[in-house]
PDB file of C-alpha atoms in Angstrom:
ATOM      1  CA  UNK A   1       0.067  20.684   3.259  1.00  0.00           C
ATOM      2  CA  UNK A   2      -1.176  17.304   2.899  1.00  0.00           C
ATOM      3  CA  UNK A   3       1.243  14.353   3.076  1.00  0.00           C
ATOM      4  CA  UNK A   4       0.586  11.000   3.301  1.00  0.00           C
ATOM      5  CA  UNK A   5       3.267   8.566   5.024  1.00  0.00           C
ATOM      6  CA  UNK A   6       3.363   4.497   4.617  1.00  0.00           C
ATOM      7  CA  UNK A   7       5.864   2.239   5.136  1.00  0.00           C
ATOM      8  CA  UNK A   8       6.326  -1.344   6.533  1.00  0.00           C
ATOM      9  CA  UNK A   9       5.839  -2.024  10.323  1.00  0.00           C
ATOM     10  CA  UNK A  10       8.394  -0.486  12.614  1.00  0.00           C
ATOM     11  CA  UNK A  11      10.068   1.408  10.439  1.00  0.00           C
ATOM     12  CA  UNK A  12      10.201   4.632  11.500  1.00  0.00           C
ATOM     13  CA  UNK A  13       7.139   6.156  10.049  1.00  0.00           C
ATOM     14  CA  UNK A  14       5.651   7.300  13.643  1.00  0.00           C
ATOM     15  CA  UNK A  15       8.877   9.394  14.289  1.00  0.00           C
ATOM     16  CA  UNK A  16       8.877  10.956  10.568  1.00  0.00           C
ATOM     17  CA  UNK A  17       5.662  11.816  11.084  1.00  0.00           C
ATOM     18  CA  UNK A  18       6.180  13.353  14.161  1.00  0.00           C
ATOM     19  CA  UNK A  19       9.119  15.633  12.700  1.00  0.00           C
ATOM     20  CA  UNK A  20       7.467  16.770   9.807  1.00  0.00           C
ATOM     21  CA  UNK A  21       4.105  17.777  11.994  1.00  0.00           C
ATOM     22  CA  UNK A  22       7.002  19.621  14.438  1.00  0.00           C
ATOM     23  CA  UNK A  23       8.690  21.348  11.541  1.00  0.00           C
ATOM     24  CA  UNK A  24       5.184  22.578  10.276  1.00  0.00           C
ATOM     25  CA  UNK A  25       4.555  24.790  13.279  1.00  0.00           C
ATOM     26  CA  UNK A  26       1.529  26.262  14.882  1.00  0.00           C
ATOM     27  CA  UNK A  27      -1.159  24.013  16.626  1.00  0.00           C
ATOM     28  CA  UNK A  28      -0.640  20.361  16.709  1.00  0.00           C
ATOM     29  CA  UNK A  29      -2.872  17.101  17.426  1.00  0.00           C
ATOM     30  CA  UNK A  30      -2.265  14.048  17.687  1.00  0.00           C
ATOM     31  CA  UNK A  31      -5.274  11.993  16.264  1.00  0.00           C
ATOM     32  CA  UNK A  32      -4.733   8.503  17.770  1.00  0.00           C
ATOM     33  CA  UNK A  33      -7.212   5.301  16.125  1.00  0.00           C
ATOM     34  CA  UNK A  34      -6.102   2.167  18.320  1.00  0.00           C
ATOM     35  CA  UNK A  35      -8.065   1.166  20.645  1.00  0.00           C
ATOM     36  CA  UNK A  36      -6.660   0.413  24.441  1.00  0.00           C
ATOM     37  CA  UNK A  37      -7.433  -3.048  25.123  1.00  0.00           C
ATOM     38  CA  UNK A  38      -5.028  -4.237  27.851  1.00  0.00           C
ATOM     39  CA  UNK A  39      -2.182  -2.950  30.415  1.00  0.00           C
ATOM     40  CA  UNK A  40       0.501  -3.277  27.832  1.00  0.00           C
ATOM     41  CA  UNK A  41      -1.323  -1.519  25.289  1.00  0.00           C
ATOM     42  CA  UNK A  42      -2.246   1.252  27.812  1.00  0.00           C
ATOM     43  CA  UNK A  43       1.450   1.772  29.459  1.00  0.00           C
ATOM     44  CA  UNK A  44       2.660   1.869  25.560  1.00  0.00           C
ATOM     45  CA  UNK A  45       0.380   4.621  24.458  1.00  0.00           C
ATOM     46  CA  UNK A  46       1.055   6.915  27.474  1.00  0.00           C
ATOM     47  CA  UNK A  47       4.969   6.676  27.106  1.00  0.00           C
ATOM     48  CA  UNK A  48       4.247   7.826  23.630  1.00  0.00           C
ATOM     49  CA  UNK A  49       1.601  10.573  24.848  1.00  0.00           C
ATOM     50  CA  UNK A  50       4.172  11.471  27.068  1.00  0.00           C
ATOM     51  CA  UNK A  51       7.426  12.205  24.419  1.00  0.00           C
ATOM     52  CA  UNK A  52       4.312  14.047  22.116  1.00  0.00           C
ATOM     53  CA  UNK A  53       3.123  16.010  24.550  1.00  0.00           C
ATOM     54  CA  UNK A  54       7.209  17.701  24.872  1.00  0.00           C
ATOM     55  CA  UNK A  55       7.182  18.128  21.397  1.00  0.00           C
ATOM     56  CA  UNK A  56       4.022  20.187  22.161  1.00  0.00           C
ATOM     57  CA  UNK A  57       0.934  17.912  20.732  1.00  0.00           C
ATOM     58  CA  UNK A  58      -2.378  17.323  22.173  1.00  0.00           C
ATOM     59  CA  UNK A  59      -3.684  13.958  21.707  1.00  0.00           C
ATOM     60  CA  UNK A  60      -7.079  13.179  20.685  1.00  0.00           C
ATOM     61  CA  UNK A  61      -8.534   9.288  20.830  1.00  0.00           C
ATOM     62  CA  UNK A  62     -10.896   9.058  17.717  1.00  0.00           C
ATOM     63  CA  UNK A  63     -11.647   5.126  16.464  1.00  0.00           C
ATOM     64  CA  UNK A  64     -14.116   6.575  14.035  1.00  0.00           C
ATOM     65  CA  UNK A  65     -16.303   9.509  12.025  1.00  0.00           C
ATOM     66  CA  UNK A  66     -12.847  11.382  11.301  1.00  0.00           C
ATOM     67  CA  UNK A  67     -15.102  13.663   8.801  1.00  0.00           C
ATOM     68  CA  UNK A  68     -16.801  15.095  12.188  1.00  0.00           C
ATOM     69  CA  UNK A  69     -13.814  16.007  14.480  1.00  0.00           C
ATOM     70  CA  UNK A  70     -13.245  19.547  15.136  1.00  0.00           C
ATOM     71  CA  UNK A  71      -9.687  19.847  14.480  1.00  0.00           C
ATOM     72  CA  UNK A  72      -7.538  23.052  13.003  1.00  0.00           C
ATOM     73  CA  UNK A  73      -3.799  24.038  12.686  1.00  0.00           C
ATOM     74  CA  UNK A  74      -1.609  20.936  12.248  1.00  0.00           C
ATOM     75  CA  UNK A  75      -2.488  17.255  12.639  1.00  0.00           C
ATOM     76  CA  UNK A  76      -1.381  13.441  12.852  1.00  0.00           C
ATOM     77  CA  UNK A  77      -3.762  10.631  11.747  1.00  0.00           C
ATOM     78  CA  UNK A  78      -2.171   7.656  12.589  1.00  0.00           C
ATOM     79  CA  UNK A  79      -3.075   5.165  11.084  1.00  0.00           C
ATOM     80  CA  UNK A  80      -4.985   4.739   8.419  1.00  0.00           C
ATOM     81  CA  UNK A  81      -5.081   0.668   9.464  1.00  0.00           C
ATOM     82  CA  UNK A  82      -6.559   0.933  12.291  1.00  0.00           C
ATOM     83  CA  UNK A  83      -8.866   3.452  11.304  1.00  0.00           C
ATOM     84  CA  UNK A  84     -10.281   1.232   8.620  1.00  0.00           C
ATOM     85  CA  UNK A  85     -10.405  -1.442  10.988  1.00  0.00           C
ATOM     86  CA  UNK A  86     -12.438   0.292  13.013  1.00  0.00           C
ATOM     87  CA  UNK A  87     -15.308   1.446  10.611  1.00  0.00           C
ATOM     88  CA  UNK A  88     -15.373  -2.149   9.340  1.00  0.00           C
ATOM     89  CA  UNK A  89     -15.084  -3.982  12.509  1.00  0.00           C
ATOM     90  CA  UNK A  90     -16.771  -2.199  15.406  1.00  0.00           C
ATOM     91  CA  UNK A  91     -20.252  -1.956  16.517  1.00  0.00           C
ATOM     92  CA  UNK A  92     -19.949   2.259  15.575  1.00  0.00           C
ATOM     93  CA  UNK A  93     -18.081   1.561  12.914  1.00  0.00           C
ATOM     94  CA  UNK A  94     -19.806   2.435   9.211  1.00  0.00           C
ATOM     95  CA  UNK A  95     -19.855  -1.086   8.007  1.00  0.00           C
ATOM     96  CA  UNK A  96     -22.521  -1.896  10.962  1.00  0.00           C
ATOM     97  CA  UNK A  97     -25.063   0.472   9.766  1.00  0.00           C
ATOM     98  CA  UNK A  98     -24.549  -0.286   6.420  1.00  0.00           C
ATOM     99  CA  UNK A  99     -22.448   2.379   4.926  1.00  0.00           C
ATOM    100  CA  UNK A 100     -18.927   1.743   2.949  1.00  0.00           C
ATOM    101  CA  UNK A 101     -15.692   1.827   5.797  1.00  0.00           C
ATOM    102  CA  UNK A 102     -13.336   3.120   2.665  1.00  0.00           C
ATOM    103  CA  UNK A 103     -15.505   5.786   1.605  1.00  0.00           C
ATOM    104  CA  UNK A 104     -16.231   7.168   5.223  1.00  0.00           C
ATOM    105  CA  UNK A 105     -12.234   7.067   5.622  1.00  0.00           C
ATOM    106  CA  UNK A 106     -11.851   8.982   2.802  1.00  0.00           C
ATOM    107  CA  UNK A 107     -14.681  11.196   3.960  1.00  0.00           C
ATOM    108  CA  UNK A 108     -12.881  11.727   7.125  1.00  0.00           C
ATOM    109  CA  UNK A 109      -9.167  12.584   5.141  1.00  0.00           C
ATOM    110  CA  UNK A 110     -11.108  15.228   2.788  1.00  0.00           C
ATOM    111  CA  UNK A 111     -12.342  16.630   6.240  1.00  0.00           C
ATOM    112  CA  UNK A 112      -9.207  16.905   7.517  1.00  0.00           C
ATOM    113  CA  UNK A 113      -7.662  18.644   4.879  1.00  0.00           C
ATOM    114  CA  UNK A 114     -10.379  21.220   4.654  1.00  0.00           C
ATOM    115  CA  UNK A 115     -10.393  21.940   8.348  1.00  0.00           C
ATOM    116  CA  UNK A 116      -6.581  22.027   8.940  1.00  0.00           C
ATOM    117  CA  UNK A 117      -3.534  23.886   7.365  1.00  0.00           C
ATOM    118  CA  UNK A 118      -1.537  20.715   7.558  1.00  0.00           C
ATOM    119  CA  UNK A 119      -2.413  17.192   8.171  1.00  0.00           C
ATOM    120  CA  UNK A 120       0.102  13.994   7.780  1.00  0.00           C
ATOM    121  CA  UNK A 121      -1.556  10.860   7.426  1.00  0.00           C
ATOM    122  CA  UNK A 122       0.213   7.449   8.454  1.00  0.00           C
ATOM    123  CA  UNK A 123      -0.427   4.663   7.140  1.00  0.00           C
ATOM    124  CA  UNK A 124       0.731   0.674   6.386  1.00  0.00           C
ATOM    125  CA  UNK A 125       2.260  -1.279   3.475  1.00  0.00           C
ATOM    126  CA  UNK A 126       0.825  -4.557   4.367  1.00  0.00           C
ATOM    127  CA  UNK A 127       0.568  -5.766   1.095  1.00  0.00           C
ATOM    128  CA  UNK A 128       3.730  -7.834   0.270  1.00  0.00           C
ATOM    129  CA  UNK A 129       3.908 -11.173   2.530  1.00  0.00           C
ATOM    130  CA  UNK A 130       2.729 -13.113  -0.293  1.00  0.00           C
ATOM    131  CA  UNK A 131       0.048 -14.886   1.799  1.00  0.00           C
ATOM    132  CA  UNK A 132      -3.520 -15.967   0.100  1.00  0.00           C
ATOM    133  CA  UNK A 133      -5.382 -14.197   3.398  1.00  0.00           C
ATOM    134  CA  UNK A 134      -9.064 -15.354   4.027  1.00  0.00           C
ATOM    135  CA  UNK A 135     -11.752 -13.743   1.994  1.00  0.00           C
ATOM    136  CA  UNK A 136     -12.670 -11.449   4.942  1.00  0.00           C
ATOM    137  CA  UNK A 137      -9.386 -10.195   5.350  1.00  0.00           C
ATOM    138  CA  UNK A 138      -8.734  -9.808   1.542  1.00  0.00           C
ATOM    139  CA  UNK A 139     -11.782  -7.466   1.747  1.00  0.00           C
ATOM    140  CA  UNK A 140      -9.954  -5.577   4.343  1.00  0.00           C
ATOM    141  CA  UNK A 141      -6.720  -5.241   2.400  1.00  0.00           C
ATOM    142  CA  UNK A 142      -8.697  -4.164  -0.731  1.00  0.00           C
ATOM    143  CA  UNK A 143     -10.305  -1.447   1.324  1.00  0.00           C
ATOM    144  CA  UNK A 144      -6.939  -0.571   2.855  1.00  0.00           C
ATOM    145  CA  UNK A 145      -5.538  -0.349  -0.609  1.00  0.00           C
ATOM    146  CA  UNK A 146      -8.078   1.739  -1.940  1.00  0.00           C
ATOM    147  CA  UNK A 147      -7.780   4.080   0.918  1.00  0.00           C
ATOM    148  CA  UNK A 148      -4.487   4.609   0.303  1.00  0.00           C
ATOM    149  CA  UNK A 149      -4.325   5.173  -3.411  1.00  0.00           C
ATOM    150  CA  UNK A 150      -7.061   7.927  -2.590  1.00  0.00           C
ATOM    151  CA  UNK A 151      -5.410   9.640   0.129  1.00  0.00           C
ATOM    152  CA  UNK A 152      -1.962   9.825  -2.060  1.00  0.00           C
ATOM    153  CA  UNK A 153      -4.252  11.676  -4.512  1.00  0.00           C
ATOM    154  CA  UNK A 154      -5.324  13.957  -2.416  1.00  0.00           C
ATOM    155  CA  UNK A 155      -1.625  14.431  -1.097  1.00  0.00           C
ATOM    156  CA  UNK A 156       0.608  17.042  -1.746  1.00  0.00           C
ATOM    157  CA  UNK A 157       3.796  14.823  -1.040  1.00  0.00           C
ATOM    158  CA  UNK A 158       3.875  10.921  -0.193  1.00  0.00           C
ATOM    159  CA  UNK A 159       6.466   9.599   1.616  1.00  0.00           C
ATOM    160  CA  UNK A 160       7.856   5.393   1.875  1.00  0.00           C
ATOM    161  CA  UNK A 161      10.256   5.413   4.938  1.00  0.00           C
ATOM    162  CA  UNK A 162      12.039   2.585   4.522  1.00  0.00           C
ATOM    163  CA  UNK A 163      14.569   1.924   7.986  1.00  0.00           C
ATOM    164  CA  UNK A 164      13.830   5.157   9.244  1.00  0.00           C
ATOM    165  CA  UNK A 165      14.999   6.461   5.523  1.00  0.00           C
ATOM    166  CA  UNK A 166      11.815   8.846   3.928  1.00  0.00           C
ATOM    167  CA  UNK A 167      11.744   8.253   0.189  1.00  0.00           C
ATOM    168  CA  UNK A 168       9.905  10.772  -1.177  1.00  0.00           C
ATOM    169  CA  UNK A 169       7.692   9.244  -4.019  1.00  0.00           C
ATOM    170  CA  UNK A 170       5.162  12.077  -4.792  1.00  0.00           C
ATOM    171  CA  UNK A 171       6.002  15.426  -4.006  1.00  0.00           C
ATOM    172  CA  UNK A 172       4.635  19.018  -5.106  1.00  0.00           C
ATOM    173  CA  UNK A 173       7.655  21.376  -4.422  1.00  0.00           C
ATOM    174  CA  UNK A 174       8.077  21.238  -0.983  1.00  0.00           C
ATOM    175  CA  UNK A 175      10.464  19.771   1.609  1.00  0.00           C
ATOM    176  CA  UNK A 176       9.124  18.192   4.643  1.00  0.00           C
ATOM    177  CA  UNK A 177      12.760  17.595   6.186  1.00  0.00           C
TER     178      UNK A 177
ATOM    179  CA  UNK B   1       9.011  -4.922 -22.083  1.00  0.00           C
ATOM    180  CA  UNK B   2       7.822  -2.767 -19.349  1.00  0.00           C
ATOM    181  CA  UNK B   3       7.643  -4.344 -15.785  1.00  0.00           C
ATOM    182  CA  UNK B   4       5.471  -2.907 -13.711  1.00  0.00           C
ATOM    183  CA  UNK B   5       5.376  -4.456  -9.515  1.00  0.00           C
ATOM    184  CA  UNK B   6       4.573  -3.416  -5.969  1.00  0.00           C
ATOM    185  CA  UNK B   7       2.251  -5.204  -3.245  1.00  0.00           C
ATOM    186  CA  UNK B   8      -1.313  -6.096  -4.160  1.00  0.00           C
ATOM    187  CA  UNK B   9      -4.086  -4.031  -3.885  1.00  0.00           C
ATOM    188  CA  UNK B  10      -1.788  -0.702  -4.658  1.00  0.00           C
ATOM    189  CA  UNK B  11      -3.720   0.493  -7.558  1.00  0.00           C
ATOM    190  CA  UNK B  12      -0.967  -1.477 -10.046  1.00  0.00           C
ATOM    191  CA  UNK B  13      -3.815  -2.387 -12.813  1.00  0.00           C
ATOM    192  CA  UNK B  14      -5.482   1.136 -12.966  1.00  0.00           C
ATOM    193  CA  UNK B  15      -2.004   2.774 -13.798  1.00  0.00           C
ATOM    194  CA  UNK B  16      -1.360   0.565 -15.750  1.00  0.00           C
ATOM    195  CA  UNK B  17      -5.045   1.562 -17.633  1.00  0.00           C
ATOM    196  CA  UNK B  18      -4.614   5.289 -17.149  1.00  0.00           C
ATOM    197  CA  UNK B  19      -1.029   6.217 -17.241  1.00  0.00           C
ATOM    198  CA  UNK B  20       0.239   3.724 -20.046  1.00  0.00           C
ATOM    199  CA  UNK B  21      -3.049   3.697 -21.929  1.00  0.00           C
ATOM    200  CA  UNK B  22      -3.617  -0.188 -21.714  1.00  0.00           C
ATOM    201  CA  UNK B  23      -7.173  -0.730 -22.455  1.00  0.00           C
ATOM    202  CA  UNK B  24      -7.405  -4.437 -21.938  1.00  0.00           C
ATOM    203  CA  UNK B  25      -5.228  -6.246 -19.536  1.00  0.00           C
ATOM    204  CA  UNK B  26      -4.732 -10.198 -20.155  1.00  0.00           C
ATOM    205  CA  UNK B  27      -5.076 -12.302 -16.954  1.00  0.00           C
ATOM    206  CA  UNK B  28      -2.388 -14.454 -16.264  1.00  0.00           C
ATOM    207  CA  UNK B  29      -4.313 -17.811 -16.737  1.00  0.00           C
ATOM    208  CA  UNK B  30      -5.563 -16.717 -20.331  1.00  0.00           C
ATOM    209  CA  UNK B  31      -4.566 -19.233 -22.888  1.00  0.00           C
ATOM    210  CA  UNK B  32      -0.780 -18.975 -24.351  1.00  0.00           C
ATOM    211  CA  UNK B  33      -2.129 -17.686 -27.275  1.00  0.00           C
ATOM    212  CA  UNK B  34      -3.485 -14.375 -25.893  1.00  0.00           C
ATOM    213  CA  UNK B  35      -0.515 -13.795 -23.619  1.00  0.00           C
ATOM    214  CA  UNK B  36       1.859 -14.027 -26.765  1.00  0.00           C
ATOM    215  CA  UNK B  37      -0.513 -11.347 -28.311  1.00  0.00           C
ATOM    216  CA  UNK B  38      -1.359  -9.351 -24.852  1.00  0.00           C
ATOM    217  CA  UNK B  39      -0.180  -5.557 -24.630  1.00  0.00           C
ATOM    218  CA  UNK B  40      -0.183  -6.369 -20.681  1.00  0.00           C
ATOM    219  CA  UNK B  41      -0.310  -9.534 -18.518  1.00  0.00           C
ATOM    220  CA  UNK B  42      -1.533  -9.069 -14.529  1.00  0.00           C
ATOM    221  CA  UNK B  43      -1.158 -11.422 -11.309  1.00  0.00           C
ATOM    222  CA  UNK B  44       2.110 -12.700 -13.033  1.00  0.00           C
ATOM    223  CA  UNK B  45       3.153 -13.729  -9.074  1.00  0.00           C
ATOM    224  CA  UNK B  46       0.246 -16.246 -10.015  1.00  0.00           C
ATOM    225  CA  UNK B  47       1.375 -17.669 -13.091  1.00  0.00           C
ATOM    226  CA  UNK B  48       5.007 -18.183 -11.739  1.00  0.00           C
ATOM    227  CA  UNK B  49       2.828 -20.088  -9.064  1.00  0.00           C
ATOM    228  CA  UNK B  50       0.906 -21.681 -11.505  1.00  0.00           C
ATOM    229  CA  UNK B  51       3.817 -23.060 -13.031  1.00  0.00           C
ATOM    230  CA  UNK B  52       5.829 -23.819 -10.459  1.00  0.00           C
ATOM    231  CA  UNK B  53       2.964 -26.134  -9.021  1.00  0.00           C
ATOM    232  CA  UNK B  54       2.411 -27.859 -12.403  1.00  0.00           C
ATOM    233  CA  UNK B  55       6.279 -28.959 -12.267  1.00  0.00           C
ATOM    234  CA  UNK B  56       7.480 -26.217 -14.849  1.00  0.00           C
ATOM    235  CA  UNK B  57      11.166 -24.234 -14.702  1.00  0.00           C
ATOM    236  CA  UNK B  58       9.794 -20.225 -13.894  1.00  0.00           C
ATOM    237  CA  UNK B  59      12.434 -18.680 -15.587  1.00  0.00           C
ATOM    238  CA  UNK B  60      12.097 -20.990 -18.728  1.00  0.00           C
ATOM    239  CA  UNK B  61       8.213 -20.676 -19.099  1.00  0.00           C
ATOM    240  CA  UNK B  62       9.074 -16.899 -18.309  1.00  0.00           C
ATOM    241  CA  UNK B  63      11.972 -15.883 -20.961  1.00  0.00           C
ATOM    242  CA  UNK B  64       9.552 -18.038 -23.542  1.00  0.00           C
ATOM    243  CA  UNK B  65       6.874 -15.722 -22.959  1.00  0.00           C
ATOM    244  CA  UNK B  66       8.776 -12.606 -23.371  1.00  0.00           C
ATOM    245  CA  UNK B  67      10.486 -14.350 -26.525  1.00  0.00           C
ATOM    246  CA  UNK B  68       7.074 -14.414 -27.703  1.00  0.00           C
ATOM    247  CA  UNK B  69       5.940 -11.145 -26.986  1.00  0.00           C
ATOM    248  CA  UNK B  70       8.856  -8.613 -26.364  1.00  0.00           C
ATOM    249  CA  UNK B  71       7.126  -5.914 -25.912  1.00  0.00           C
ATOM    250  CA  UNK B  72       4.397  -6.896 -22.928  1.00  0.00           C
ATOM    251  CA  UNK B  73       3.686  -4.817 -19.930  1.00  0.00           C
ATOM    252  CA  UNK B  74       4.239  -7.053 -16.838  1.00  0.00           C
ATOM    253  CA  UNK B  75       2.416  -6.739 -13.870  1.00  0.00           C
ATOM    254  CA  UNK B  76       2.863  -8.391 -10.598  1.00  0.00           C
ATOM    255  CA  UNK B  77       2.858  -8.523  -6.764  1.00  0.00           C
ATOM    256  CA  UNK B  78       5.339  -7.875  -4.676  1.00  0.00           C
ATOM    257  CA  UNK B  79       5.019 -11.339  -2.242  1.00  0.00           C
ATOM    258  CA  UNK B  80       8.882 -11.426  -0.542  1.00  0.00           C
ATOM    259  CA  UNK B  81       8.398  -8.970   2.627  1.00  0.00           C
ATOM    260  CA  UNK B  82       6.939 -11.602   4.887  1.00  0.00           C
ATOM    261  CA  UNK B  83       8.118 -14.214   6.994  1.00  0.00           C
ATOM    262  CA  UNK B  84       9.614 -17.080   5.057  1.00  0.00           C
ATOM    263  CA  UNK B  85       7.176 -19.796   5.126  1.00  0.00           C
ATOM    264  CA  UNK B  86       7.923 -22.972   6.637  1.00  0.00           C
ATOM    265  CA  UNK B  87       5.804 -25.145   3.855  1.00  0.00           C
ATOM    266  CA  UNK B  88       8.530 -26.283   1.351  1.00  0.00           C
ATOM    267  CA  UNK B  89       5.938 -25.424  -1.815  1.00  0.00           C
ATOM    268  CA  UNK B  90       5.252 -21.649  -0.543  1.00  0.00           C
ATOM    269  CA  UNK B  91       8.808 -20.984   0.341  1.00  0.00           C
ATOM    270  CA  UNK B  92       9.608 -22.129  -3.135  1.00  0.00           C
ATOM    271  CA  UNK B  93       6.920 -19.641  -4.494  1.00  0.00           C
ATOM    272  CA  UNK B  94       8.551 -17.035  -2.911  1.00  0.00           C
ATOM    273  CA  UNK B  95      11.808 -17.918  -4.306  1.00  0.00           C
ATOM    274  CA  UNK B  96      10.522 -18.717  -7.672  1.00  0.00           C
ATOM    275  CA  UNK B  97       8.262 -15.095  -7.813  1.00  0.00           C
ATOM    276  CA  UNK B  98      11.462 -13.177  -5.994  1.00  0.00           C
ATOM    277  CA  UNK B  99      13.936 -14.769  -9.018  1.00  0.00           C
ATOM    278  CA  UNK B 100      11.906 -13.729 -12.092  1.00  0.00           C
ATOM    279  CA  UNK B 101      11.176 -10.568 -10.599  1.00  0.00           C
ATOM    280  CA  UNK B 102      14.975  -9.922 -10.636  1.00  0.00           C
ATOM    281  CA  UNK B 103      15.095 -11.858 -14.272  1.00  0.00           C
ATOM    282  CA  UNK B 104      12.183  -9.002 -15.878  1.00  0.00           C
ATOM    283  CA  UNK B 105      13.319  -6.248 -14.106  1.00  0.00           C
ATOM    284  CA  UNK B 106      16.840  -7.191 -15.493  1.00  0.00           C
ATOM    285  CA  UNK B 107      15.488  -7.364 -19.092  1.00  0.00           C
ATOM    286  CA  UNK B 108      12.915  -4.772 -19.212  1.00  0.00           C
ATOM    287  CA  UNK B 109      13.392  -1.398 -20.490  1.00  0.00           C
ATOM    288  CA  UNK B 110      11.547   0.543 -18.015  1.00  0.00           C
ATOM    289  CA  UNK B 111      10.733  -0.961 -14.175  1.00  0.00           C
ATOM    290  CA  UNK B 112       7.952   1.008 -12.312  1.00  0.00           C
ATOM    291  CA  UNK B 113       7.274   0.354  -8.945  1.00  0.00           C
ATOM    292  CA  UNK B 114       3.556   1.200  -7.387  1.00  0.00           C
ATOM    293  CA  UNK B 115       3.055   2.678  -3.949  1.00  0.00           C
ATOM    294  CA  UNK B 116      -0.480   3.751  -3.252  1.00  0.00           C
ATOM    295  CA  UNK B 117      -1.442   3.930  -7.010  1.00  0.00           C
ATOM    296  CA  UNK B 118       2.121   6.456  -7.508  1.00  0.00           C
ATOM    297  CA  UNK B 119       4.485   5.336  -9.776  1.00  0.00           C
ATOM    298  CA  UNK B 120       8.284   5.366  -9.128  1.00  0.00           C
ATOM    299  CA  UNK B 121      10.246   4.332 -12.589  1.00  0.00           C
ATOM    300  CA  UNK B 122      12.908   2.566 -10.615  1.00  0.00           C
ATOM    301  CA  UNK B 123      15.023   2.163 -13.729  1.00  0.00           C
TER     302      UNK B 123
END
């Protein structure tokens, strides 16, 4: 099972995510993309290793090349933002040597959902402030968008969660909840 | 009139292409001629904003172009989820684009909302 999760900023979609990887069974990782840059960051990320790691997940730190992590049995990618980010931005990113960021994401989803039974995918709706965003950022949000249109393809169910809610707007038979 | 929204860069104009079979979609800054004749419109958000900065009434210039042609596909970005802006013309915007969303949605036969390129016929 594929399913692919978006959904506004602090809305729940972390938690969701979290349940429907639980309710899948077997073994579970935790694929974390943002990178630890300062105390707050750091104390934030272990509190939520912590309540994972009762709910029985390994955590893996991966900022980029998805499409080459050994992974099996049941996994979280969150998020597809930051992921992005990270192949555009960084210095081992694909964008520095040349190579498209969206297409290496997408390499890295297809990857995942050879190599594992189940995978849910987390990503952002950050596409509906309304602001005209520099040209380097629009590039960024076209990417983003483009990443996530392909990764609902690929999905077996998509899921909005709006205020903790999960709408389910693409679903193949199946009930993650 | 079909209304099709959702935020930008959610794979609104391809669905538009694939799903509905649209083989030409009419930007929004096209002369009035070929939006009276246009089997879809896109960036609408941008023509309320077009007309709200040349001094027109939204709603008006909106109800005339649907008068014109009833049976255009509407497409246009979601722009209300942010913080409201403190400039008086892009808080306006907001208003103006959040208002004739409600006005199309109202008078269209079919609303679809995009969410990564998926299409959720909301009535």
């Amino acid at each position: 099972m594929f399913v692919l999760v978006t959904g506004g900023s602090a809305s729940g979609k972390s938690a969701f995510a979290e349940n429907a990887a639980v309710s899948f069974g077997g073994e579970r990782t935790y694929i974390a993309t943002m990178k630890i840059t300062d105390g707050e960051s750091k104390r934030r990320a272990e509190r939520h290793r912590a309540i994972r790691a009762d709910k029985g997940f390994t955590s893996v730190e991966r900022y980029t090349d998805v499409k080459n992590l050994g992974v099996r049995g049941t996994v979280i990618l969150e998020c597809l933002s930051n992921l992005l980010a990270n192949e555009m931005f960084s210095s081992e990113g694909a964008s520095a040597r040349g190579a498209d960021a969206a297409d290496e994401v997408t390499a890295g989803l297809k990857s995942l959902k050879e190599r594992c039974d189940n995978a849910v995918i987390v990503t952002n709706e950050i596409f509906s402030d309304g602001i005209e965003y520099e040209e380097e950022t629009k590039r960024y949000m076209r990417a983003l968008g483009r990443v996530n249109v392909r990764a609902a393809e690929m999905a077996d169910a998509v899921y909005e969660v709006v205020c903790g809610v999960p709408l389910r707007i693409k679903e193949v038979n199946y009930a993650c909840i | 009139m079909i209304f099709v929204f959702g935020g930008a860069y959610n794979g609104k104009g391809e669905y538009v292409k694939s799903k509905l079979g649209v083989e030409k979609i009419t930007p929004y800054n096209a002369p009035y001629e070929e939006l009276k004749k246009a089997r879809a419109v896109r960036d609408f958000h941008l023509y309320a904003r077009d007309k709200l900065a040349n001094g027109l009434d939204v709603l008006e210039e909106t109800e005339r172009l649907i008068g014109d042609n009833p049976d255009v596909i509407i497409i246009s970005d979601e722009v209300g989820c942010g913080v409201v802006p403190v400039g008086a013309f892009e808080r306006g915007y907001r208003e103006a684009v959040g208002r004739v969303h409600c006005y199309l949605a109202e008078k269209a036969e079919r609303v679809i909302r995009i969410v990564c390129g998926i299409e959720n016929v909301i009535k």
